[in-house]
């Protein structure tokens, strides 16, 4: 029998039992929709958390916290330049930034305004390659030139303003542009509690640029970025040990971060990247999603009882017709195929409807649930976090469809087998 | 064309453990040539339907053999028997055995669909046959909209549509009135003459058996030769 004729054949049979087939499809739809919607919550929460992690991190940044030489740990500051050069030459690495912070309290002074801050010593050339951007001005070209953080101006306060701020009043800070301003950087080495007081040292720098505003509203950047050549000078002047160094490796794209992280790990580096954080999270959410799919599958299995019942009744009702078909030359495998196709069709139609309904529910949930959550918390927005309650990726549709149609076919298997075993003589004796 | 040799069969009667074996066919031997009409007459329970069922491959004989067109039918697997039936046999049943959800046209078309014939070709074939058996006007009617005679004509057309050389008819006029019975018997005779088809008719009715070239009586499981053909 040609495939088109097989389709026609099952279509005719389904039409003859419209109500029963429709209720069975409804059960299959509800089972599959439950599975998709339930699992979509797992996918949605995973997306919300992942987006939040990615939003709060430089996603292409890999932090190198040191290295193991097999016996002892090598701190970042002691990693030889040759090895850092090897990292720079790795595929997909666009920059390796060494940031050093002097072991000293840092006060920034412009005229009668001052603030406590942190000097970040780094190679401006590498910073630029890594994507360090300015909101105004230009990158330093001389050693005496610096870039200040985006929030530096508003943190520079007079003594009167400091008092006002301490009293909870709002203060504006430095008005106007910091570009071209000379800033005094006063460094006072940290001392142990009760230790001998040490003298501070002051250096002057000219501000050439202001760093770009941090991506998140709650982030504050009031640092001062100077060339790394100042590190040895500060240390010598104040008798400091080499400060803590932070090595940051930047990949060209997020998708290459994992590969670079793995390669560095193989070379015994202690590394941390967003893929590490996501990796741990992914394990948890994969387990959660698998669990939700499992629970949802139970609903599909319950629906399959309906399909089994419908197909068993169909075989019983059509015993005489099956007998006639076998008598006039239909192969048993054709009979089995027709019944399996009918149960698969019920599963297929149910799944198609379920997918459409699930997308509708998902859209509705993503609109309604955040409103309910925020109103119950008395907030107007979620602090920049986009709350996604439900996501239906194509993989979920594929998994749910495979489960739903598969279960429908398995449900139809026994009735289909029963149909092939119908005795022609007994079937022909049945009354119409 | 058909060679039945020393066919024996019995039925088990009674509950398990206390069964009785009742012989139905006791060494039936019969040969049917191409283009012949052979009638098997017998009372109810005489075993004539069992003989037809074994001949059609619906059941296997305990002993003996059935050769159809040189093929030992009992040696075929279930799926092979289905194909063999499709190629070699057309069936006419007492209760017509039409599909209630299919129109007359679709009922006649069904064996060709099972055979996998292309739509255009089979539609043309069915149309031609409908004209031949005088059913053009009721082609779109469903079985419950047809008279007994029309239903049996559809059943005959369905048996003929695959060009099978042998038609097995089980009480072909058993559900019809005498007028319609005559019509159907004339149709059978005409198809036999025009198309050279072989008919094996199972009946309890002497009138029906009268269209046959040869008649046999099944009596207590044994086949006895009867009268020759005379006009309907």
XYZ file of C-alpha atoms in Angstrom:
664
model
C 0.000 0.000 0.000
C 1.367 3.408 -0.924
C 2.164 5.818 1.908
C -0.459 8.320 0.772
C -3.109 5.566 0.802
C -2.006 4.537 4.288
C -2.450 8.131 5.459
C -5.903 8.274 3.803
C -6.831 4.995 5.437
C -6.010 6.085 8.992
C -7.556 9.516 8.363
C -10.845 7.834 7.417
C -10.755 5.677 10.534
C -9.990 8.633 12.767
C -12.854 10.584 11.219
C -15.246 7.751 11.999
C -14.429 7.968 15.714
C -14.014 11.722 15.947
C -15.021 12.181 19.570
C -12.945 9.333 20.957
C -9.898 10.282 18.902
C -10.324 13.964 19.845
C -10.401 13.207 23.584
C -7.355 10.968 23.226
C -5.525 13.722 21.347
C -6.559 16.126 24.101
C -5.045 13.831 26.736
C -1.851 13.503 24.687
C -1.759 17.298 24.243
C -2.177 17.935 27.957
C 0.509 15.395 28.862
C 3.021 16.770 26.376
C 2.208 20.427 27.189
C 2.689 19.688 30.894
C 6.074 18.143 30.119
C 7.201 21.107 27.987
C 5.932 23.827 30.343
C 7.390 22.110 33.406
C 10.802 21.647 31.804
C 10.662 25.164 30.331
C 10.731 26.545 33.875
C 14.079 24.781 34.404
C 15.359 26.181 31.101
C 13.997 29.650 31.983
C 15.613 29.787 35.408
C 18.878 28.542 33.896
C 18.745 31.349 31.348
C 17.958 33.976 34.001
C 20.885 32.918 36.184
C 23.249 32.536 33.202
C 22.338 35.984 31.874
C 22.888 37.444 35.318
C 26.328 35.820 35.587
C 27.284 36.971 32.100
C 26.027 40.499 32.786
C 28.119 40.773 35.940
C 31.340 39.496 34.460
C 33.774 40.378 31.772
C 32.751 37.259 29.928
C 35.907 36.939 27.871
C 38.147 37.410 30.908
C 40.159 34.561 32.436
C 41.792 35.269 35.762
C 45.137 33.591 36.403
C 45.624 33.194 40.149
C 49.043 31.556 39.971
C 50.664 28.380 38.835
C 51.839 25.069 40.205
C 55.340 23.923 39.403
C 54.516 20.454 40.621
C 55.627 21.031 44.201
C 54.938 24.627 45.194
C 52.551 27.342 44.173
C 53.899 30.232 42.141
C 51.992 33.494 42.835
C 50.930 35.527 39.793
C 53.632 38.143 40.386
C 56.352 35.484 40.118
C 55.207 33.935 36.874
C 58.091 34.524 34.443
C 57.515 36.985 31.603
C 58.439 34.281 29.081
C 55.502 32.191 30.225
C 53.148 35.173 30.057
C 54.441 35.759 26.542
C 53.518 32.131 25.707
C 49.981 32.796 26.951
C 49.807 35.940 24.768
C 50.743 33.821 21.760
C 47.986 31.266 22.377
C 45.245 31.077 19.761
C 42.247 33.345 20.446
C 44.082 35.283 23.210
C 43.905 38.994 22.413
C 45.604 40.415 25.521
C 47.257 39.473 28.784
C 46.916 42.226 31.365
C 49.074 42.276 34.502
C 47.475 44.516 37.117
C 49.399 45.397 40.196
C 48.123 47.251 43.219
C 50.645 48.778 45.627
C 50.400 47.590 49.222
C 49.533 51.118 50.349
C 46.582 53.263 51.305
C 45.915 55.620 48.422
C 44.556 59.123 48.704
C 43.799 61.204 45.627
C 43.876 64.962 45.973
C 42.840 67.683 43.528
C 42.976 71.120 45.081
C 40.842 71.044 48.250
C 39.105 67.847 47.226
C 40.233 64.338 48.031
C 39.108 60.703 48.135
C 40.488 57.339 49.070
C 41.059 55.166 46.051
C 43.232 52.410 44.615
C 46.042 52.726 42.132
C 45.940 50.099 39.427
C 49.247 49.678 37.661
C 48.975 48.129 34.280
C 50.180 48.225 30.695
C 47.844 50.672 29.006
C 48.625 49.112 25.647
C 47.449 45.676 26.827
C 44.442 47.223 28.605
C 43.370 48.792 25.332
C 43.718 45.467 23.505
C 41.584 43.902 26.249
C 38.841 46.402 25.575
C 39.525 49.072 28.200
C 37.509 52.028 26.952
C 37.177 55.681 27.892
C 34.097 57.816 28.350
C 36.157 60.931 27.620
C 39.743 61.996 26.937
C 42.494 59.775 25.578
C 44.736 56.982 26.742
C 48.024 58.051 28.400
C 51.070 58.274 26.173
C 53.551 59.287 28.886
C 54.384 57.675 32.222
C 53.085 60.706 34.174
C 49.671 60.472 32.610
C 46.806 58.494 34.115
C 43.212 57.485 33.517
C 40.715 57.836 36.343
C 37.635 55.758 37.024
C 34.202 56.923 35.859
C 33.094 57.729 39.398
C 36.292 59.478 40.498
C 34.873 63.018 40.029
C 31.813 62.430 42.211
C 33.970 60.811 44.924
C 36.300 63.837 45.138
C 34.861 65.803 48.069
C 35.821 68.783 50.168
C 35.939 68.361 53.941
C 32.564 70.132 54.254
C 31.062 67.788 51.699
C 32.479 64.796 53.513
C 30.719 65.924 56.678
C 27.483 66.450 54.792
C 27.771 62.965 53.296
C 28.419 61.517 56.733
C 25.145 63.160 57.832
C 23.319 61.451 54.996
C 23.058 64.504 52.779
C 23.580 64.339 49.035
C 26.798 65.805 47.647
C 27.811 66.435 44.031
C 31.594 66.047 44.163
C 33.924 67.539 41.580
C 32.090 69.603 38.987
C 33.445 69.778 35.462
C 35.925 67.646 33.613
C 38.931 65.966 35.199
C 40.766 65.879 31.879
C 43.966 67.875 32.122
C 43.743 68.118 35.915
C 46.811 67.356 37.959
C 46.120 64.850 40.702
C 48.240 64.168 43.727
C 48.479 60.516 44.651
C 49.484 60.023 48.249
C 50.546 56.498 49.129
C 50.865 55.364 52.721
C 52.196 51.814 53.150
C 49.900 49.484 55.131
C 51.210 48.703 58.584
C 50.273 46.009 61.032
C 47.965 47.079 63.858
C 49.993 48.801 66.574
C 53.000 48.908 64.250
C 55.286 51.818 63.677
C 53.814 54.690 61.655
C 55.360 55.080 58.238
C 55.742 58.111 56.053
C 53.638 58.623 53.058
C 54.886 59.580 49.617
C 53.194 61.767 47.054
C 53.343 61.732 43.266
C 51.663 63.955 40.747
C 49.968 62.806 37.598
C 47.975 64.419 34.808
C 44.569 62.985 33.975
C 44.206 62.291 30.228
C 41.118 60.135 30.249
C 38.091 58.976 32.230
C 37.201 55.288 32.075
C 33.895 54.125 30.614
C 30.959 53.741 32.985
C 30.762 50.217 34.470
C 28.116 47.992 32.848
C 26.060 47.692 36.017
C 24.403 50.539 37.916
C 25.609 49.236 41.263
C 29.279 49.104 40.227
C 31.548 51.983 41.225
C 34.867 52.732 39.575
C 36.825 55.399 41.418
C 40.255 53.917 40.722
C 43.259 55.502 39.100
C 45.010 53.670 36.277
C 48.726 54.325 35.892
C 51.460 52.700 33.852
C 52.983 49.527 35.291
C 56.472 51.087 35.188
C 55.494 52.919 38.412
C 55.393 49.653 40.395
C 59.148 49.317 41.071
C 59.387 53.077 41.718
C 56.655 53.001 44.383
C 58.114 49.894 45.977
C 61.626 51.313 46.126
C 60.501 54.674 47.475
C 58.357 53.170 50.213
C 60.363 50.004 50.826
C 57.430 47.792 49.812
C 57.446 44.175 48.731
C 56.167 43.419 45.281
C 52.398 43.880 45.540
C 49.729 41.405 44.644
C 49.504 40.973 40.965
C 46.427 40.103 39.052
C 46.885 38.466 35.679
C 43.949 38.659 33.339
C 43.877 36.821 30.031
C 41.336 38.016 27.459
C 39.854 35.795 24.765
C 38.544 37.150 21.465
C 35.094 35.554 21.917
C 33.095 33.925 24.719
C 32.996 30.595 22.886
C 36.824 30.408 23.049
C 37.044 31.092 26.788
C 36.440 27.440 27.680
C 39.194 26.232 25.354
C 41.741 28.739 26.654
C 40.758 27.973 30.267
C 41.265 24.242 29.668
C 44.608 24.808 27.939
C 45.849 26.952 30.844
C 44.689 24.335 33.327
C 46.657 21.694 31.447
C 49.724 23.908 31.851
C 49.125 23.877 35.643
C 47.838 27.446 35.881
C 45.214 28.237 38.504
C 42.540 29.877 36.449
C 39.046 31.160 36.879
C 36.693 32.239 34.134
C 33.000 32.695 33.643
C 32.896 29.246 32.024
C 34.012 27.778 35.343
C 31.109 29.428 37.141
C 28.701 28.494 34.354
C 30.095 24.954 34.305
C 29.130 24.336 37.940
C 25.765 25.955 37.345
C 25.208 23.957 34.191
C 25.657 20.689 36.082
C 23.016 21.757 38.601
C 20.565 22.990 35.985
C 21.096 19.969 33.738
C 20.143 17.767 36.696
C 17.143 20.025 37.433
C 15.959 19.975 33.819
C 16.391 16.199 33.588
C 14.339 15.863 36.773
C 11.587 18.106 35.435
C 11.505 16.224 32.115
C 11.236 12.980 34.086
C 8.283 14.296 36.107
C 6.688 15.632 32.912
C 7.146 12.249 31.240
C 4.911 10.723 33.909
C 2.098 12.946 32.618
C 2.797 11.722 29.091
C 2.698 8.130 30.340
C -0.680 8.761 31.970
C -1.923 10.130 28.637
C -0.568 7.018 26.941
C -3.122 4.919 28.852
C -5.792 6.790 26.878
C -4.030 6.059 23.604
C -3.694 2.380 24.534
C -7.381 2.252 25.410
C -8.456 3.996 22.199
C -6.315 1.760 20.006
C -7.428 -1.413 21.792
C -11.052 -0.419 21.249
C -10.292 0.427 17.621
C -8.854 -3.043 17.067
C -11.814 -4.700 18.779
C -14.317 -2.667 16.774
C -12.540 -3.272 13.504
C -11.902 -6.969 13.970
C -14.165 -7.868 11.037
C -12.597 -5.229 8.791
C -9.103 -6.407 9.709
C -10.210 -9.973 8.917
C -11.508 -8.894 5.496
C -8.297 -7.014 4.753
C -6.205 -10.018 5.704
C -8.467 -12.297 3.658
C -8.120 -10.216 0.499
C -4.352 -10.108 0.803
C -3.190 -7.465 3.305
C 0.113 -8.439 4.914
C 0.150 -8.654 8.751
C 2.931 -6.071 8.794
C 0.693 -3.657 6.842
C -2.083 -4.087 9.418
C 0.419 -3.481 12.231
C 1.828 -0.441 10.440
C -1.621 1.103 9.944
C -2.441 0.843 13.648
C 0.989 2.093 14.690
C 0.605 5.023 12.314
C -2.771 5.823 13.826
C -1.369 5.893 17.370
C 1.642 7.867 16.114
C -0.756 10.311 14.422
C -2.561 10.812 17.730
C 0.813 11.430 19.387
C 1.938 13.723 16.553
C -1.199 15.877 16.518
C -1.191 15.990 20.328
C 2.479 17.023 20.340
C 1.981 19.724 17.685
C -0.899 21.221 19.659
C 1.084 20.885 22.898
C 4.073 22.752 21.447
C 1.846 25.629 20.276
C -0.006 25.786 23.608
C 3.268 25.582 25.570
C 4.718 28.554 23.704
C 1.550 30.492 24.537
C 1.755 29.551 28.221
C 5.466 30.385 28.248
C 4.886 33.874 26.823
C 2.058 34.445 29.283
C 4.154 33.237 32.249
C 7.099 35.447 31.293
C 4.795 38.451 31.174
C 2.616 37.734 34.188
C 4.854 36.059 36.781
C 7.464 38.881 37.025
C 4.587 41.355 37.518
C 3.215 39.201 40.344
C 6.669 38.749 41.918
C 7.521 42.456 41.772
C 4.130 43.572 43.041
C 4.344 41.144 45.945
C 7.802 42.547 46.763
C 6.555 46.110 46.317
C 9.291 46.822 43.735
C 8.913 48.530 40.384
C 11.766 46.781 38.643
C 13.987 43.813 39.335
C 17.175 45.853 39.662
C 18.213 45.364 36.083
C 17.749 41.598 36.189
C 15.494 40.315 33.453
C 13.377 37.563 34.989
C 12.717 34.726 32.560
C 10.366 32.163 34.065
C 10.007 29.885 31.088
C 12.092 29.259 27.980
C 11.345 26.652 25.334
C 14.484 26.011 23.293
C 14.229 23.806 20.190
C 16.053 21.039 22.034
C 13.207 20.843 24.555
C 10.682 20.670 21.726
C 12.671 17.824 20.136
C 13.005 15.914 23.441
C 9.335 16.350 24.375
C 8.170 15.419 20.865
C 10.346 12.316 20.825
C 9.029 11.243 24.250
C 5.408 12.002 23.382
C 5.361 10.381 19.930
C 7.526 7.509 21.159
C 5.202 6.817 24.080
C 2.173 7.047 21.729
C 3.713 4.471 19.397
C 4.640 2.161 22.276
C 1.027 2.485 23.532
C -0.221 1.467 20.105
C 2.234 -1.395 19.758
C 0.260 -4.030 21.676
C -3.095 -3.224 20.040
C -1.342 -3.238 16.645
C 0.181 -6.626 17.396
C -3.215 -7.875 18.496
C -4.639 -6.704 15.160
C -2.103 -8.766 13.195
C -2.996 -11.850 15.226
C -6.703 -11.654 14.442
C -7.954 -14.938 13.042
C -9.518 -14.395 9.615
C -12.201 -17.044 10.060
C -13.293 -15.724 13.457
C -13.261 -12.150 12.170
C -15.413 -12.961 9.122
C -17.980 -14.615 11.380
C -18.546 -11.333 13.252
C -21.779 -9.510 12.573
C -21.583 -6.086 10.981
C -5.062 -25.144 -11.403
C -6.196 -26.477 -7.995
C -5.136 -29.891 -6.736
C -6.431 -31.013 -3.352
C -5.081 -34.344 -2.248
C -6.161 -36.512 0.666
C -7.125 -33.556 2.846
C -7.929 -34.437 6.439
C -8.949 -32.166 9.237
C -10.732 -32.413 12.559
C -12.011 -30.039 15.205
C -11.513 -30.269 18.948
C -14.719 -30.008 20.917
C -15.147 -29.711 24.673
C -13.158 -28.314 27.530
C -9.419 -28.652 27.804
C -8.480 -32.023 29.207
C -11.822 -33.460 28.147
C -11.628 -32.758 24.441
C -13.239 -34.773 21.668
C -11.818 -34.860 18.177
C -14.517 -34.546 15.521
C -13.339 -35.314 11.982
C -14.522 -32.727 9.435
C -12.654 -33.692 6.287
C -11.774 -37.330 5.730
C -9.318 -37.530 2.886
C -10.835 -35.067 0.406
C -9.273 -35.154 -3.039
C -10.323 -32.731 -5.775
C -8.918 -31.194 -8.939
C -10.268 -28.021 -10.503
C -9.117 -26.976 -13.964
C -8.696 -23.501 -15.406
C -11.996 -21.830 -16.332
C -14.132 -24.385 -14.520
C -16.986 -23.693 -12.122
C -17.015 -26.270 -9.377
C -19.703 -26.324 -6.699
C -19.261 -27.996 -3.325
C -22.629 -28.798 -1.859
C -23.246 -29.775 1.690
C -25.423 -29.329 4.683
C -24.538 -27.029 7.498
C -21.589 -28.504 9.434
C -20.614 -30.792 6.593
C -17.135 -29.207 6.385
C -17.588 -27.307 3.134
C -16.563 -23.964 4.662
C -13.547 -25.642 6.302
C -12.543 -26.916 2.868
C -12.804 -23.387 1.453
C -10.844 -21.919 4.370
C -8.035 -24.417 3.877
C -8.068 -23.778 0.116
C -7.826 -20.009 0.750
C -5.015 -20.448 3.274
C -7.076 -19.129 6.181
C -6.168 -22.317 8.026
C -3.730 -25.178 7.553
C -4.805 -28.787 6.993
C -3.646 -31.483 9.375
C -2.720 -33.849 6.588
C -2.918 -33.751 2.846
C -1.922 -31.031 0.442
C -3.391 -28.118 -1.467
C -1.601 -27.074 -4.661
C -2.716 -23.895 -6.373
C -1.027 -23.025 -9.642
C 1.769 -25.398 -8.697
C 2.304 -23.876 -5.262
C 1.871 -25.894 -2.088
C -0.057 -23.288 -0.066
C 0.605 -24.823 3.370
C 4.336 -24.329 2.800
C 3.945 -20.572 2.638
C 4.544 -18.271 5.609
C 1.690 -16.048 6.784
C 2.972 -13.005 4.895
C 3.629 -15.082 1.770
C 0.112 -16.516 1.974
C -1.301 -12.970 2.066
C 0.588 -12.086 -1.120
C -0.416 -15.388 -2.682
C -4.089 -14.726 -1.943
C -3.829 -11.222 -3.394
C -2.384 -12.566 -6.643
C -4.438 -15.742 -7.037
C -7.781 -15.474 -5.271
C -10.821 -13.280 -5.339
C -13.383 -13.773 -2.563
C -17.162 -13.547 -2.576
C -18.702 -13.881 0.873
C -22.259 -14.646 1.930
C -22.451 -11.422 4.006
C -20.587 -9.439 1.328
C -17.985 -8.348 3.905
C -17.747 -4.802 2.594
C -16.023 -2.029 4.551
C -18.822 0.120 5.998
C -16.728 3.292 5.977
C -15.827 3.010 2.305
C -17.987 3.758 -0.725
C -18.693 1.100 -3.368
C -15.881 2.546 -5.469
C -13.446 2.544 -2.529
C -14.409 -1.002 -1.530
C -13.611 -2.250 -5.027
C -10.407 -0.186 -5.026
C -9.168 -1.592 -1.689
C -7.309 -4.703 -2.995
C -5.486 -2.510 -5.524
C -4.494 -0.118 -2.737
C -3.186 -3.075 -0.738
C -1.286 -4.127 -3.854
C 0.299 -0.654 -4.018
C -1.015 0.278 -7.468
C -0.710 3.932 -8.503
C -3.846 6.017 -7.966
C -4.511 7.000 -11.590
C -4.164 3.444 -12.851
C -6.397 1.917 -10.195
C -9.115 4.578 -10.555
C -9.315 3.813 -14.261
C -9.444 0.074 -13.592
C -12.192 0.390 -10.991
C -14.213 2.673 -13.279
C -14.079 0.135 -16.091
C -15.123 -2.699 -13.799
C -17.972 -0.667 -12.321
C -19.371 -0.324 -15.820
C -18.911 -4.034 -16.448
C -20.907 -5.062 -13.363
C -23.454 -2.247 -13.749
C -22.616 -0.247 -10.632
C -21.625 3.144 -12.122
C -24.630 4.887 -10.641
C -24.007 3.700 -7.076
C -20.223 4.094 -7.109
C -20.248 6.766 -4.417
C -22.815 4.970 -2.247
C -21.831 3.420 1.053
C -22.736 -0.239 1.738
C -25.674 0.714 3.982
C -27.121 2.677 1.050
C -27.050 -0.344 -1.287
C -29.463 -3.252 -1.762
C -28.295 -6.807 -1.045
C -27.846 -7.489 -4.753
C -25.842 -4.299 -5.255
C -23.659 -5.126 -2.279
C -22.946 -8.573 -3.674
C -22.107 -7.031 -7.050
C -19.635 -4.727 -5.281
C -18.239 -7.782 -3.518
C -17.872 -9.590 -6.860
C -16.232 -6.539 -8.411
C -13.791 -6.431 -5.489
C -12.979 -10.098 -6.128
C -12.363 -9.427 -9.812
C -10.377 -6.207 -9.559
C -6.961 -7.830 -9.010
C -7.393 -10.084 -12.066
C -7.005 -13.107 -9.801
C -7.606 -16.297 -11.806
C -9.596 -18.104 -9.074
C -12.752 -16.858 -7.368
C -13.728 -18.548 -4.115
C -17.394 -17.979 -3.321
C -18.833 -18.914 0.054
C -22.643 -19.058 -0.181
C -22.620 -16.164 -2.683
C -26.406 -15.860 -2.758
C -27.114 -16.892 0.823
C -28.332 -13.421 1.813
C -30.279 -12.638 -1.355
C -33.838 -13.104 -2.566
C -34.482 -15.478 -5.445
C -34.637 -12.780 -8.127
C -31.348 -11.235 -7.074
C -29.887 -14.732 -6.699
C -30.583 -15.383 -10.355
C -28.965 -12.095 -11.360
C -25.819 -12.908 -9.410
C -25.606 -16.433 -10.756
C -25.966 -15.117 -14.316
C -23.192 -12.654 -13.610
C -20.965 -15.470 -12.333
C -21.661 -17.539 -15.424
C -21.029 -14.591 -17.698
C -17.714 -13.750 -15.984
C -16.686 -17.366 -16.254
C -17.365 -17.395 -19.953
C -16.017 -13.965 -20.846
C -12.953 -13.876 -18.608
C -12.262 -17.598 -18.264
C -12.233 -17.343 -14.488
C -12.227 -20.416 -12.271
C -14.967 -20.481 -9.637
C -15.163 -22.682 -6.561
C -18.599 -22.163 -5.058
C -19.521 -23.413 -1.606
C -23.272 -23.691 -1.156
C -26.049 -25.652 0.387
C -28.395 -24.612 -2.413
C -28.935 -27.003 -5.356
C -30.087 -24.055 -7.531
C -26.816 -22.277 -7.019
C -24.811 -25.427 -7.557
C -26.608 -25.880 -10.844
C -24.431 -23.194 -12.522
C -21.356 -25.339 -11.911
C -19.614 -27.489 -14.512
C -19.146 -30.070 -11.817
C -20.881 -30.574 -8.492
C -19.567 -32.358 -5.433
C -21.362 -33.236 -2.242
C -19.559 -33.163 1.049
C -21.141 -35.767 3.227
C -19.661 -36.777 6.580
C -16.335 -35.256 5.532
C -16.146 -37.180 2.277
C -16.488 -35.695 -1.187
C -18.896 -37.366 -3.568
C -19.247 -36.371 -7.214
C -22.664 -35.010 -8.176
C -24.464 -33.767 -11.288
C -23.153 -31.828 -14.275
C -24.136 -28.329 -15.336
C -27.591 -27.399 -16.476
C -29.043 -24.003 -17.316
C -30.001 -21.536 -14.608
